[in-house]
Amino acid sequence: MAEKKPTPVNPLTIYFYHTRLTRESYEEWKEYKFPGHILYGLPLLEKYGIRSVMHKHKYISERWKLMLYVTKEILCCKESYDVLYGTSFRGLEFIILLRALGIYRKPIVIWHHTALRVSTHKIRERISRFFYKGIDHMFLFSKKLIKDSLATGKVPEKKLQLIHWGPDLAFYDHLLQEMPDRKPEGFISTGKENRDITTLLQAFCATEEELDLYIAPTNGGINYKQIIDSFCLPPSVHIHYTEGVIPYLLAQKVARKSCIVICCMDFPYTVGLTTLVEAFALGIPVICSRNPSFEMDIDKEEIGITVEYNDVEGWINAIRRIADHPEEARRMGANARKLAEERFNLEIFSGEIAESLLNVSRISAKKRTFA
């Protein structure tokens, strides 16, 4: 369903801050080589009269060095813009504090990937409460994340907004058109953030179903290779180590499978969401850890099967159910695609973001007028 397109009174320019390469990814998106949802709506914002000044991304592992670099880039930016739109606050901490102090004058809109939390350390909690005064508006992935954030009392409800983040359907449709000979078969696992490889491998070793696991050797302090090496894997389990951001290549691999498995650790945020929405776009069913932070209910929507965290037996049963009932699996995949077309996709959430950015800009302009 097409969303109503907001009509801007005046053109809006945003400073687009992303934690990965933006210009290169944007150019790849134009060639259907990079999914637009990973750019958080940027490719479609021009439809709404919104122009973007793109941040010059530079990979810096040390947090404080990253903050210094980002602060310098933003404060020294010679191009005019109205709103700072960030896909994360990582690297923006100094700018947000300057906004809270009233020194940085542009409104700040960011994606908050987790619920806000209360620190047991009194000084840190005071700093945190002051920090969030420097953010004008926040986008979150689910109502649960919003509810948990409001429970902290750090921000008013009007600052938080649910966005129906979903896949770039045009990207995946183009990819499928280039694969007319595909015959989906087997299971696949991609993604690298907080994955429960131990539970996943125990289940697949027990079922002997074909699994292709694509994962980085290490990520976020987790040594996946070390975990995998501790297993005596059957020939049915194939390990592929990946490096960097390769969404196009991985999407091609995923499109040739009949089920996507998303086995994650218990963390209070939407871990695994990127893989999940890719399944929507490709019309592939999922077996997924039962994450209460997701906005969509996988079981209720009949787009796959969820399993409790660390439940090896539950995973074994789910794998066998998908393998033994291909018609049911195909029906789940069709339901997933329908969900993407109707409720969660790049077109819909880009419109939601555009409307919010325009509104934040109007509110800021009014405040300056009456200041």
mmCIF file of C-alpha atoms in Angstrom:
data_model
loop_
_atom_site.group_PDB
_atom_site.id
_atom_site.type_symbol
_atom_site.label_atom_id
_atom_site.label_comp_id
_atom_site.label_asym_id
_atom_site.label_seq_id
_atom_site.Cartn_x
_atom_site.Cartn_y
_atom_site.Cartn_z
ATOM 1 C CA MET A 1 0.000 0.000 0.000
ATOM 2 C CA ALA A 2 1.456 3.359 -1.033
ATOM 3 C CA GLU A 3 1.885 5.842 1.763
ATOM 4 C CA LYS A 4 0.629 9.392 1.403
ATOM 5 C CA LYS A 5 3.529 11.569 0.395
ATOM 6 C CA PRO A 6 4.050 14.674 2.566
ATOM 7 C CA THR A 7 4.307 17.921 0.653
ATOM 8 C CA PRO A 8 7.136 20.101 1.987
ATOM 9 C CA VAL A 9 6.540 23.851 2.177
ATOM 10 C CA ASN A 10 10.226 24.484 1.517
ATOM 11 C CA PRO A 11 13.015 22.139 0.444
ATOM 12 C CA LEU A 12 14.772 20.560 3.428
ATOM 13 C CA THR A 13 18.456 19.694 3.641
ATOM 14 C CA ILE A 14 19.677 17.146 6.160
ATOM 15 C CA TYR A 15 23.138 16.147 7.307
ATOM 16 C CA PHE A 16 23.003 12.362 6.921
ATOM 17 C CA TYR A 17 25.197 10.556 9.420
ATOM 18 C CA HIS A 18 25.769 6.834 8.981
ATOM 19 C CA THR A 19 28.172 4.466 10.733
ATOM 20 C CA ARG A 20 29.297 2.939 7.433
ATOM 21 C CA LEU A 21 30.278 4.097 3.951
ATOM 22 C CA THR A 22 27.429 6.128 2.512
ATOM 23 C CA ARG A 23 28.369 7.677 -0.826
ATOM 24 C CA GLU A 24 29.700 4.391 -2.186
ATOM 25 C CA SER A 25 26.661 2.463 -0.943
ATOM 26 C CA TYR A 26 24.300 5.053 -2.392
ATOM 27 C CA GLU A 27 25.929 4.722 -5.814
ATOM 28 C CA GLU A 28 25.666 0.930 -5.556
ATOM 29 C CA TRP A 29 21.976 1.270 -4.652
ATOM 30 C CA LYS A 30 21.381 3.058 -7.955
ATOM 31 C CA GLU A 31 22.707 -0.052 -9.714
ATOM 32 C CA TYR A 32 20.648 -2.459 -7.557
ATOM 33 C CA LYS A 33 23.825 -3.622 -5.809
ATOM 34 C CA PHE A 34 22.998 -2.355 -2.297
ATOM 35 C CA PRO A 35 19.665 -2.536 -0.410
ATOM 36 C CA GLY A 36 18.228 0.882 0.388
ATOM 37 C CA HIS A 37 16.905 -0.052 3.826
ATOM 38 C CA ILE A 38 20.478 -0.378 5.110
ATOM 39 C CA LEU A 39 20.768 3.313 4.219
ATOM 40 C CA TYR A 40 17.770 4.006 6.497
ATOM 41 C CA GLY A 41 15.593 5.618 3.857
ATOM 42 C CA LEU A 42 18.210 7.949 2.372
ATOM 43 C CA PRO A 43 17.692 6.872 -1.282
ATOM 44 C CA LEU A 44 13.990 7.831 -1.303
ATOM 45 C CA LEU A 45 14.069 11.047 0.733
ATOM 46 C CA GLU A 46 14.528 13.177 -2.394
ATOM 47 C CA LYS A 47 10.991 12.187 -3.403
ATOM 48 C CA TYR A 48 9.827 14.279 -0.464
ATOM 49 C CA GLY A 49 11.919 17.339 -1.243
ATOM 50 C CA ILE A 50 14.699 16.362 1.158
ATOM 51 C CA ARG A 51 18.298 16.830 0.056
ATOM 52 C CA SER A 52 21.183 15.167 1.884
ATOM 53 C CA VAL A 53 24.677 16.254 2.818
ATOM 54 C CA MET A 54 26.429 12.923 3.361
ATOM 55 C CA HIS A 55 28.850 12.459 6.227
ATOM 56 C CA LYS A 56 32.374 11.388 5.220
ATOM 57 C CA HIS A 57 32.582 8.048 6.973
ATOM 58 C CA LYS A 58 35.903 6.900 8.351
ATOM 59 C CA TYR A 59 36.352 3.647 10.253
ATOM 60 C CA ILE A 60 37.835 4.331 13.695
ATOM 61 C CA SER A 61 37.715 1.589 16.315
ATOM 62 C CA GLU A 62 38.435 3.725 19.381
ATOM 63 C CA ARG A 63 35.202 5.367 20.512
ATOM 64 C CA TRP A 64 36.692 8.663 21.707
ATOM 65 C CA LYS A 65 38.748 9.091 18.526
ATOM 66 C CA LEU A 66 35.610 8.449 16.466
ATOM 67 C CA MET A 67 33.705 11.083 18.455
ATOM 68 C CA LEU A 68 36.459 13.643 17.878
ATOM 69 C CA TYR A 69 36.552 12.934 14.142
ATOM 70 C CA VAL A 70 32.768 13.093 13.761
ATOM 71 C CA THR A 71 32.543 16.302 15.803
ATOM 72 C CA LYS A 72 35.203 17.968 13.645
ATOM 73 C CA GLU A 73 33.510 16.870 10.403
ATOM 74 C CA ILE A 74 30.098 18.172 11.461
ATOM 75 C CA LEU A 75 31.231 21.469 12.979
ATOM 76 C CA CYS A 76 33.507 22.177 10.002
ATOM 77 C CA CYS A 77 30.912 21.252 7.381
ATOM 78 C CA LYS A 78 30.707 24.115 4.881
ATOM 79 C CA GLU A 79 27.447 22.985 3.303
ATOM 80 C CA SER A 80 24.230 24.386 4.723
ATOM 81 C CA TYR A 81 21.720 21.978 6.269
ATOM 82 C CA ASP A 82 18.661 22.160 8.515
ATOM 83 C CA VAL A 83 18.527 18.876 10.462
ATOM 84 C CA LEU A 84 21.090 16.292 11.531
ATOM 85 C CA TYR A 85 19.712 12.802 10.816
ATOM 86 C CA GLY A 86 21.758 9.927 12.231
ATOM 87 C CA THR A 87 21.310 6.166 11.916
ATOM 88 C CA SER A 88 22.910 5.809 15.373
ATOM 89 C CA PHE A 89 24.287 8.073 18.078
ATOM 90 C CA ARG A 90 27.613 6.203 18.044
ATOM 91 C CA GLY A 91 30.155 8.896 17.193
ATOM 92 C CA LEU A 92 27.648 11.723 17.687
ATOM 93 C CA GLU A 93 27.977 11.885 21.476
ATOM 94 C CA PHE A 94 29.880 15.208 21.616
ATOM 95 C CA ILE A 95 27.522 16.851 19.116
ATOM 96 C CA ILE A 96 24.488 15.699 21.122
ATOM 97 C CA LEU A 97 25.998 17.077 24.333
ATOM 98 C CA LEU A 98 26.659 20.375 22.552
ATOM 99 C CA ARG A 99 23.007 20.387 21.490
ATOM 100 C CA ALA A 100 21.932 19.771 25.094
ATOM 101 C CA LEU A 101 24.092 22.729 26.139
ATOM 102 C CA GLY A 102 22.501 24.927 23.467
ATOM 103 C CA ILE A 103 25.786 25.384 21.587
ATOM 104 C CA TYR A 104 24.940 23.237 18.560
ATOM 105 C CA ARG A 105 21.761 24.758 17.142
ATOM 106 C CA LYS A 106 20.546 22.236 14.566
ATOM 107 C CA PRO A 107 17.820 19.749 15.600
ATOM 108 C CA ILE A 108 19.060 16.169 15.937
ATOM 109 C CA VAL A 109 17.040 13.126 14.865
ATOM 110 C CA ILE A 110 18.505 9.668 15.401
ATOM 111 C CA TRP A 111 17.726 5.972 15.310
ATOM 112 C CA HIS A 112 17.945 4.420 18.784
ATOM 113 C CA HIS A 113 18.580 0.699 18.327
ATOM 114 C CA THR A 114 17.874 -0.342 21.911
ATOM 115 C CA ALA A 115 15.501 0.798 24.628
ATOM 116 C CA LEU A 116 16.817 3.528 26.894
ATOM 117 C CA ARG A 117 18.173 2.176 30.166
ATOM 118 C CA VAL A 118 18.616 3.396 33.730
ATOM 119 C CA SER A 119 22.144 3.275 35.135
ATOM 120 C CA THR A 120 22.717 2.130 38.707
ATOM 121 C CA HIS A 121 25.585 4.633 38.872
ATOM 122 C CA LYS A 122 24.093 7.997 39.959
ATOM 123 C CA ILE A 123 26.607 10.209 38.133
ATOM 124 C CA ARG A 124 26.276 8.251 34.892
ATOM 125 C CA GLU A 125 22.500 8.402 35.173
ATOM 126 C CA ARG A 126 22.548 12.196 35.563
ATOM 127 C CA ILE A 127 24.843 12.550 32.561
ATOM 128 C CA SER A 128 22.613 10.216 30.547
ATOM 129 C CA ARG A 129 19.468 12.204 31.366
ATOM 130 C CA PHE A 130 21.203 15.405 30.305
ATOM 131 C CA PHE A 131 22.531 13.706 27.148
ATOM 132 C CA TYR A 132 19.053 12.800 25.920
ATOM 133 C CA LYS A 133 17.982 16.424 26.172
ATOM 134 C CA GLY A 134 20.251 16.952 23.166
ATOM 135 C CA ILE A 135 18.203 14.658 20.929
ATOM 136 C CA ASP A 136 15.098 16.234 19.405
ATOM 137 C CA HIS A 137 13.482 13.074 18.033
ATOM 138 C CA MET A 138 14.200 9.340 18.067
ATOM 139 C CA PHE A 139 13.138 6.518 15.767
ATOM 140 C CA LEU A 140 12.754 3.026 17.245
ATOM 141 C CA PHE A 141 12.004 -0.349 15.674
ATOM 142 C CA SER A 142 9.118 -1.480 17.889
ATOM 143 C CA LYS A 143 6.456 -0.455 20.373
ATOM 144 C CA LYS A 144 8.149 -2.559 23.046
ATOM 145 C CA LEU A 145 11.383 -0.592 22.721
ATOM 146 C CA ILE A 146 9.347 2.609 23.054
ATOM 147 C CA LYS A 147 7.453 1.307 26.090
ATOM 148 C CA ASP A 148 10.668 0.233 27.829
ATOM 149 C CA SER A 149 12.288 3.586 27.008
ATOM 150 C CA LEU A 150 9.387 5.573 28.448
ATOM 151 C CA ALA A 151 9.598 3.545 31.659
ATOM 152 C CA THR A 152 12.995 5.167 32.348
ATOM 153 C CA GLY A 153 11.421 8.628 32.510
ATOM 154 C CA LYS A 154 14.326 10.061 30.512
ATOM 155 C CA VAL A 155 12.361 11.324 27.522
ATOM 156 C CA PRO A 156 8.784 12.425 26.822
ATOM 157 C CA GLU A 157 6.615 10.225 24.630
ATOM 158 C CA LYS A 158 6.458 12.860 21.879
ATOM 159 C CA LYS A 159 10.196 12.368 21.262
ATOM 160 C CA LEU A 160 9.849 8.680 20.394
ATOM 161 C CA GLN A 161 8.411 7.278 17.178
ATOM 162 C CA LEU A 162 7.835 3.789 15.834
ATOM 163 C CA ILE A 163 9.102 3.351 12.270
ATOM 164 C CA HIS A 164 8.013 0.349 10.219
ATOM 165 C CA TRP A 165 11.523 -0.543 9.051
ATOM 166 C CA GLY A 166 11.492 -3.055 6.238
ATOM 167 C CA PRO A 167 13.266 -4.230 3.073
ATOM 168 C CA ASP A 168 13.988 -2.511 -0.216
ATOM 169 C CA LEU A 169 11.610 -4.604 -2.323
ATOM 170 C CA ALA A 170 12.859 -3.166 -5.621
ATOM 171 C CA PHE A 171 16.400 -4.338 -4.795
ATOM 172 C CA TYR A 172 15.287 -7.912 -4.084
ATOM 173 C CA ASP A 173 12.879 -8.074 -7.018
ATOM 174 C CA HIS A 174 15.697 -7.050 -9.341
ATOM 175 C CA LEU A 175 17.967 -9.659 -7.773
ATOM 176 C CA LEU A 176 15.364 -12.402 -8.277
ATOM 177 C CA GLN A 177 14.885 -11.390 -11.908
ATOM 178 C CA GLU A 178 18.580 -12.087 -12.433
ATOM 179 C CA MET A 179 18.154 -15.614 -11.027
ATOM 180 C CA PRO A 180 15.472 -17.229 -13.248
ATOM 181 C CA ASP A 181 16.951 -20.690 -12.707
ATOM 182 C CA ARG A 182 16.872 -20.668 -8.907
ATOM 183 C CA LYS A 183 15.442 -23.697 -7.137
ATOM 184 C CA PRO A 184 15.348 -22.919 -3.402
ATOM 185 C CA GLU A 185 16.685 -25.751 -1.274
ATOM 186 C CA GLY A 186 18.227 -26.091 2.179
ATOM 187 C CA PHE A 187 18.739 -23.821 5.184
ATOM 188 C CA ILE A 188 20.944 -20.754 5.482
ATOM 189 C CA SER A 189 22.166 -18.519 8.299
ATOM 190 C CA THR A 190 23.720 -15.090 7.734
ATOM 191 C CA GLY A 191 24.399 -12.149 10.010
ATOM 192 C CA LYS A 192 27.107 -11.766 12.611
ATOM 193 C CA GLU A 193 25.774 -9.790 15.562
ATOM 194 C CA ASN A 194 25.217 -11.760 18.793
ATOM 195 C CA ARG A 195 24.472 -15.047 17.030
ATOM 196 C CA ASP A 196 23.999 -18.207 19.115
ATOM 197 C CA ILE A 197 26.153 -20.487 16.996
ATOM 198 C CA THR A 198 26.368 -23.150 19.674
ATOM 199 C CA THR A 199 22.608 -23.792 19.787
ATOM 200 C CA LEU A 200 22.322 -23.591 16.011
ATOM 201 C CA LEU A 201 25.082 -26.106 15.322
ATOM 202 C CA GLN A 202 23.887 -28.523 18.009
ATOM 203 C CA ALA A 203 20.457 -28.575 16.357
ATOM 204 C CA PHE A 204 21.726 -29.060 12.812
ATOM 205 C CA CYS A 205 24.180 -31.751 13.874
ATOM 206 C CA ALA A 206 21.202 -33.635 15.307
ATOM 207 C CA THR A 207 18.981 -33.245 12.235
ATOM 208 C CA GLU A 208 21.636 -33.625 9.505
ATOM 209 C CA GLU A 209 19.710 -31.158 7.344
ATOM 210 C CA GLU A 210 21.775 -29.071 4.911
ATOM 211 C CA LEU A 211 22.933 -25.772 6.437
ATOM 212 C CA ASP A 212 25.099 -23.057 4.928
ATOM 213 C CA LEU A 213 26.431 -20.776 7.664
ATOM 214 C CA TYR A 214 27.880 -17.427 6.561
ATOM 215 C CA ILE A 215 29.526 -15.587 9.438
ATOM 216 C CA ALA A 216 32.548 -13.475 10.335
ATOM 217 C CA PRO A 217 35.334 -15.240 12.255
ATOM 218 C CA THR A 218 34.839 -12.799 15.141
ATOM 219 C CA ASN A 219 32.407 -10.022 15.992
ATOM 220 C CA GLY A 220 31.859 -7.845 19.041
ATOM 221 C CA GLY A 221 34.135 -9.881 21.258
ATOM 222 C CA ILE A 222 32.656 -13.240 20.179
ATOM 223 C CA ASN A 223 35.079 -15.649 18.538
ATOM 224 C CA TYR A 224 32.761 -17.593 16.231
ATOM 225 C CA LYS A 225 35.596 -19.534 14.614
ATOM 226 C CA GLN A 226 36.706 -20.841 17.984
ATOM 227 C CA ILE A 227 33.156 -21.997 18.749
ATOM 228 C CA ILE A 228 32.778 -23.649 15.347
ATOM 229 C CA ASP A 229 36.163 -25.378 15.621
ATOM 230 C CA SER A 230 35.015 -27.021 18.855
ATOM 231 C CA PHE A 231 32.375 -28.991 16.897
ATOM 232 C CA CYS A 232 32.790 -32.162 14.892
ATOM 233 C CA LEU A 233 30.503 -31.091 12.080
ATOM 234 C CA PRO A 234 28.723 -33.470 9.696
ATOM 235 C CA PRO A 235 29.124 -33.045 5.905
ATOM 236 C CA SER A 236 25.665 -31.441 5.810
ATOM 237 C CA VAL A 237 26.916 -28.291 7.612
ATOM 238 C CA HIS A 238 28.955 -25.905 5.474
ATOM 239 C CA ILE A 239 30.866 -23.017 7.071
ATOM 240 C CA HIS A 240 31.681 -19.867 5.077
ATOM 241 C CA TYR A 241 33.664 -17.124 6.790
ATOM 242 C CA THR A 242 32.901 -13.599 5.598
ATOM 243 C CA GLU A 243 34.573 -10.208 5.919
ATOM 244 C CA GLY A 244 33.129 -6.711 5.536
ATOM 245 C CA VAL A 245 29.702 -5.647 4.322
ATOM 246 C CA ILE A 246 28.562 -7.810 1.389
ATOM 247 C CA PRO A 247 24.739 -7.627 1.334
ATOM 248 C CA TYR A 248 24.402 -8.159 -2.424
ATOM 249 C CA LEU A 249 26.511 -11.324 -2.505
ATOM 250 C CA LEU A 250 24.826 -12.730 0.588
ATOM 251 C CA ALA A 251 21.360 -11.932 -0.785
ATOM 252 C CA GLN A 252 22.184 -14.035 -3.844
ATOM 253 C CA LYS A 253 23.117 -16.945 -1.563
ATOM 254 C CA VAL A 254 19.998 -16.509 0.589
ATOM 255 C CA ALA A 255 17.680 -16.390 -2.447
ATOM 256 C CA ARG A 256 18.681 -19.946 -3.362
ATOM 257 C CA LYS A 257 17.588 -21.376 0.001
ATOM 258 C CA SER A 258 14.188 -22.550 1.206
ATOM 259 C CA CYS A 259 14.488 -21.389 4.839
ATOM 260 C CA ILE A 260 16.445 -18.730 6.729
ATOM 261 C CA VAL A 261 17.534 -19.520 10.290
ATOM 262 C CA ILE A 262 18.184 -16.686 12.749
ATOM 263 C CA CYS A 263 19.532 -18.079 16.012
ATOM 264 C CA CYS A 264 20.472 -15.251 18.365
ATOM 265 C CA MET A 265 21.565 -14.629 21.917
ATOM 266 C CA ASP A 266 19.205 -13.041 24.422
ATOM 267 C CA PHE A 267 19.793 -9.298 24.090
ATOM 268 C CA PRO A 268 17.072 -6.649 24.662
ATOM 269 C CA TYR A 269 16.986 -5.201 21.155
ATOM 270 C CA THR A 270 16.045 -6.253 17.627
ATOM 271 C CA VAL A 271 19.072 -8.462 16.979
ATOM 272 C CA GLY A 272 18.533 -10.381 13.724
ATOM 273 C CA LEU A 273 16.063 -7.882 12.244
ATOM 274 C CA THR A 274 18.090 -7.181 9.089
ATOM 275 C CA THR A 275 18.142 -10.887 8.233
ATOM 276 C CA LEU A 276 14.449 -11.201 9.074
ATOM 277 C CA VAL A 277 13.302 -8.448 6.720
ATOM 278 C CA GLU A 278 15.450 -9.897 3.936
ATOM 279 C CA ALA A 279 13.421 -13.095 4.319
ATOM 280 C CA PHE A 280 10.242 -11.015 3.929
ATOM 281 C CA ALA A 281 11.423 -9.534 0.654
ATOM 282 C CA LEU A 282 12.515 -12.876 -0.782
ATOM 283 C CA GLY A 283 9.367 -14.668 0.357
ATOM 284 C CA ILE A 284 11.306 -17.204 2.429
ATOM 285 C CA PRO A 285 10.119 -18.643 5.764
ATOM 286 C CA VAL A 286 12.250 -18.284 8.896
ATOM 287 C CA ILE A 287 13.110 -20.123 12.050
ATOM 288 C CA CYS A 288 14.020 -17.412 14.530
ATOM 289 C CA SER A 289 14.837 -16.945 18.190
ATOM 290 C CA ARG A 290 11.736 -15.625 19.967
ATOM 291 C CA ASN A 291 12.716 -11.971 20.328
ATOM 292 C CA PRO A 292 10.067 -9.881 22.156
ATOM 293 C CA SER A 293 11.620 -6.672 20.791
ATOM 294 C CA PHE A 294 10.450 -7.353 17.221
ATOM 295 C CA GLU A 295 7.448 -5.321 16.094
ATOM 296 C CA MET A 296 6.073 -8.185 14.020
ATOM 297 C CA ASP A 297 4.847 -11.446 15.565
ATOM 298 C CA ILE A 298 6.406 -14.224 13.475
ATOM 299 C CA ASP A 299 4.102 -16.959 14.740
ATOM 300 C CA LYS A 300 0.912 -14.899 14.578
ATOM 301 C CA GLU A 301 1.665 -13.701 11.055
ATOM 302 C CA GLU A 302 2.471 -17.312 10.076
ATOM 303 C CA ILE A 303 5.716 -16.334 8.393
ATOM 304 C CA GLY A 304 7.891 -18.828 10.230
ATOM 305 C CA ILE A 305 8.572 -20.542 13.541
ATOM 306 C CA THR A 306 10.041 -19.001 16.693
ATOM 307 C CA VAL A 307 12.056 -20.880 19.301
ATOM 308 C CA GLU A 308 12.968 -19.873 22.856
ATOM 309 C CA TYR A 309 16.566 -18.827 23.504
ATOM 310 C CA ASN A 310 19.012 -21.714 24.060
ATOM 311 C CA ASP A 311 16.336 -24.312 23.246
ATOM 312 C CA VAL A 312 18.210 -26.921 21.187
ATOM 313 C CA GLU A 313 15.277 -29.348 21.160
ATOM 314 C CA GLY A 314 12.943 -26.572 20.013
ATOM 315 C CA TRP A 315 15.304 -25.830 17.141
ATOM 316 C CA ILE A 316 15.494 -29.486 16.167
ATOM 317 C CA ASN A 317 11.696 -29.718 16.042
ATOM 318 C CA ALA A 318 11.376 -26.501 14.011
ATOM 319 C CA ILE A 319 14.020 -27.594 11.490
ATOM 320 C CA ARG A 320 12.297 -30.936 10.981
ATOM 321 C CA ARG A 321 8.895 -29.294 10.629
ATOM 322 C CA ILE A 322 10.144 -27.034 7.830
ATOM 323 C CA ALA A 323 12.043 -29.860 6.125
ATOM 324 C CA ASP A 324 9.135 -32.308 6.332
ATOM 325 C CA HIS A 325 6.376 -29.871 5.295
ATOM 326 C CA PRO A 326 7.578 -27.950 2.194
ATOM 327 C CA GLU A 327 4.077 -26.760 1.266
ATOM 328 C CA GLU A 328 3.593 -25.204 4.691
ATOM 329 C CA ALA A 329 7.023 -23.595 4.398
ATOM 330 C CA ARG A 330 6.158 -22.087 1.011
ATOM 331 C CA ARG A 331 2.913 -20.718 2.449
ATOM 332 C CA MET A 332 4.865 -19.074 5.265
ATOM 333 C CA GLY A 333 7.187 -17.510 2.700
ATOM 334 C CA ALA A 334 4.238 -16.115 0.745
ATOM 335 C CA ASN A 335 2.830 -14.634 3.957
ATOM 336 C CA ALA A 336 6.184 -13.011 4.674
ATOM 337 C CA ARG A 337 6.287 -11.352 1.262
ATOM 338 C CA LYS A 338 2.722 -10.086 1.720
ATOM 339 C CA LEU A 339 3.669 -8.599 5.107
ATOM 340 C CA ALA A 340 6.532 -6.728 3.459
ATOM 341 C CA GLU A 341 4.351 -5.409 0.666
ATOM 342 C CA GLU A 342 1.626 -4.192 3.020
ATOM 343 C CA ARG A 343 3.339 -3.042 6.218
ATOM 344 C CA PHE A 344 7.137 -3.200 6.357
ATOM 345 C CA ASN A 345 9.186 -1.892 3.438
ATOM 346 C CA LEU A 346 11.505 0.889 2.329
ATOM 347 C CA GLU A 347 8.760 2.902 0.608
ATOM 348 C CA ILE A 348 6.593 2.975 3.735
ATOM 349 C CA PHE A 349 9.259 3.778 6.298
ATOM 350 C CA SER A 350 10.972 6.367 4.079
ATOM 351 C CA GLY A 351 7.669 8.249 3.989
ATOM 352 C CA GLU A 352 7.382 8.037 7.774
ATOM 353 C CA ILE A 353 10.909 9.352 8.204
ATOM 354 C CA ALA A 354 10.444 12.144 5.677
ATOM 355 C CA GLU A 355 7.286 13.354 7.387
ATOM 356 C CA SER A 356 9.052 13.421 10.759
ATOM 357 C CA LEU A 357 12.129 15.227 9.450
ATOM 358 C CA LEU A 358 9.955 17.870 7.839
ATOM 359 C CA ASN A 359 7.958 18.261 11.048
ATOM 360 C CA VAL A 360 11.082 18.571 13.208
ATOM 361 C CA SER A 361 12.393 21.221 10.821
ATOM 362 C CA ARG A 362 9.128 23.194 11.009
ATOM 363 C CA ILE A 363 9.102 23.079 14.816
ATOM 364 C CA SER A 364 12.725 24.223 14.945
ATOM 365 C CA ALA A 365 12.015 27.089 12.552
ATOM 366 C CA LYS A 366 9.091 28.257 14.704
ATOM 367 C CA LYS A 367 11.243 28.223 17.834
ATOM 368 C CA ARG A 368 13.892 30.343 16.116
ATOM 369 C CA THR A 369 11.210 32.781 14.943
ATOM 370 C CA PHE A 370 9.873 33.355 18.437
ATOM 371 C CA ALA A 371 13.227 33.189 20.213
#
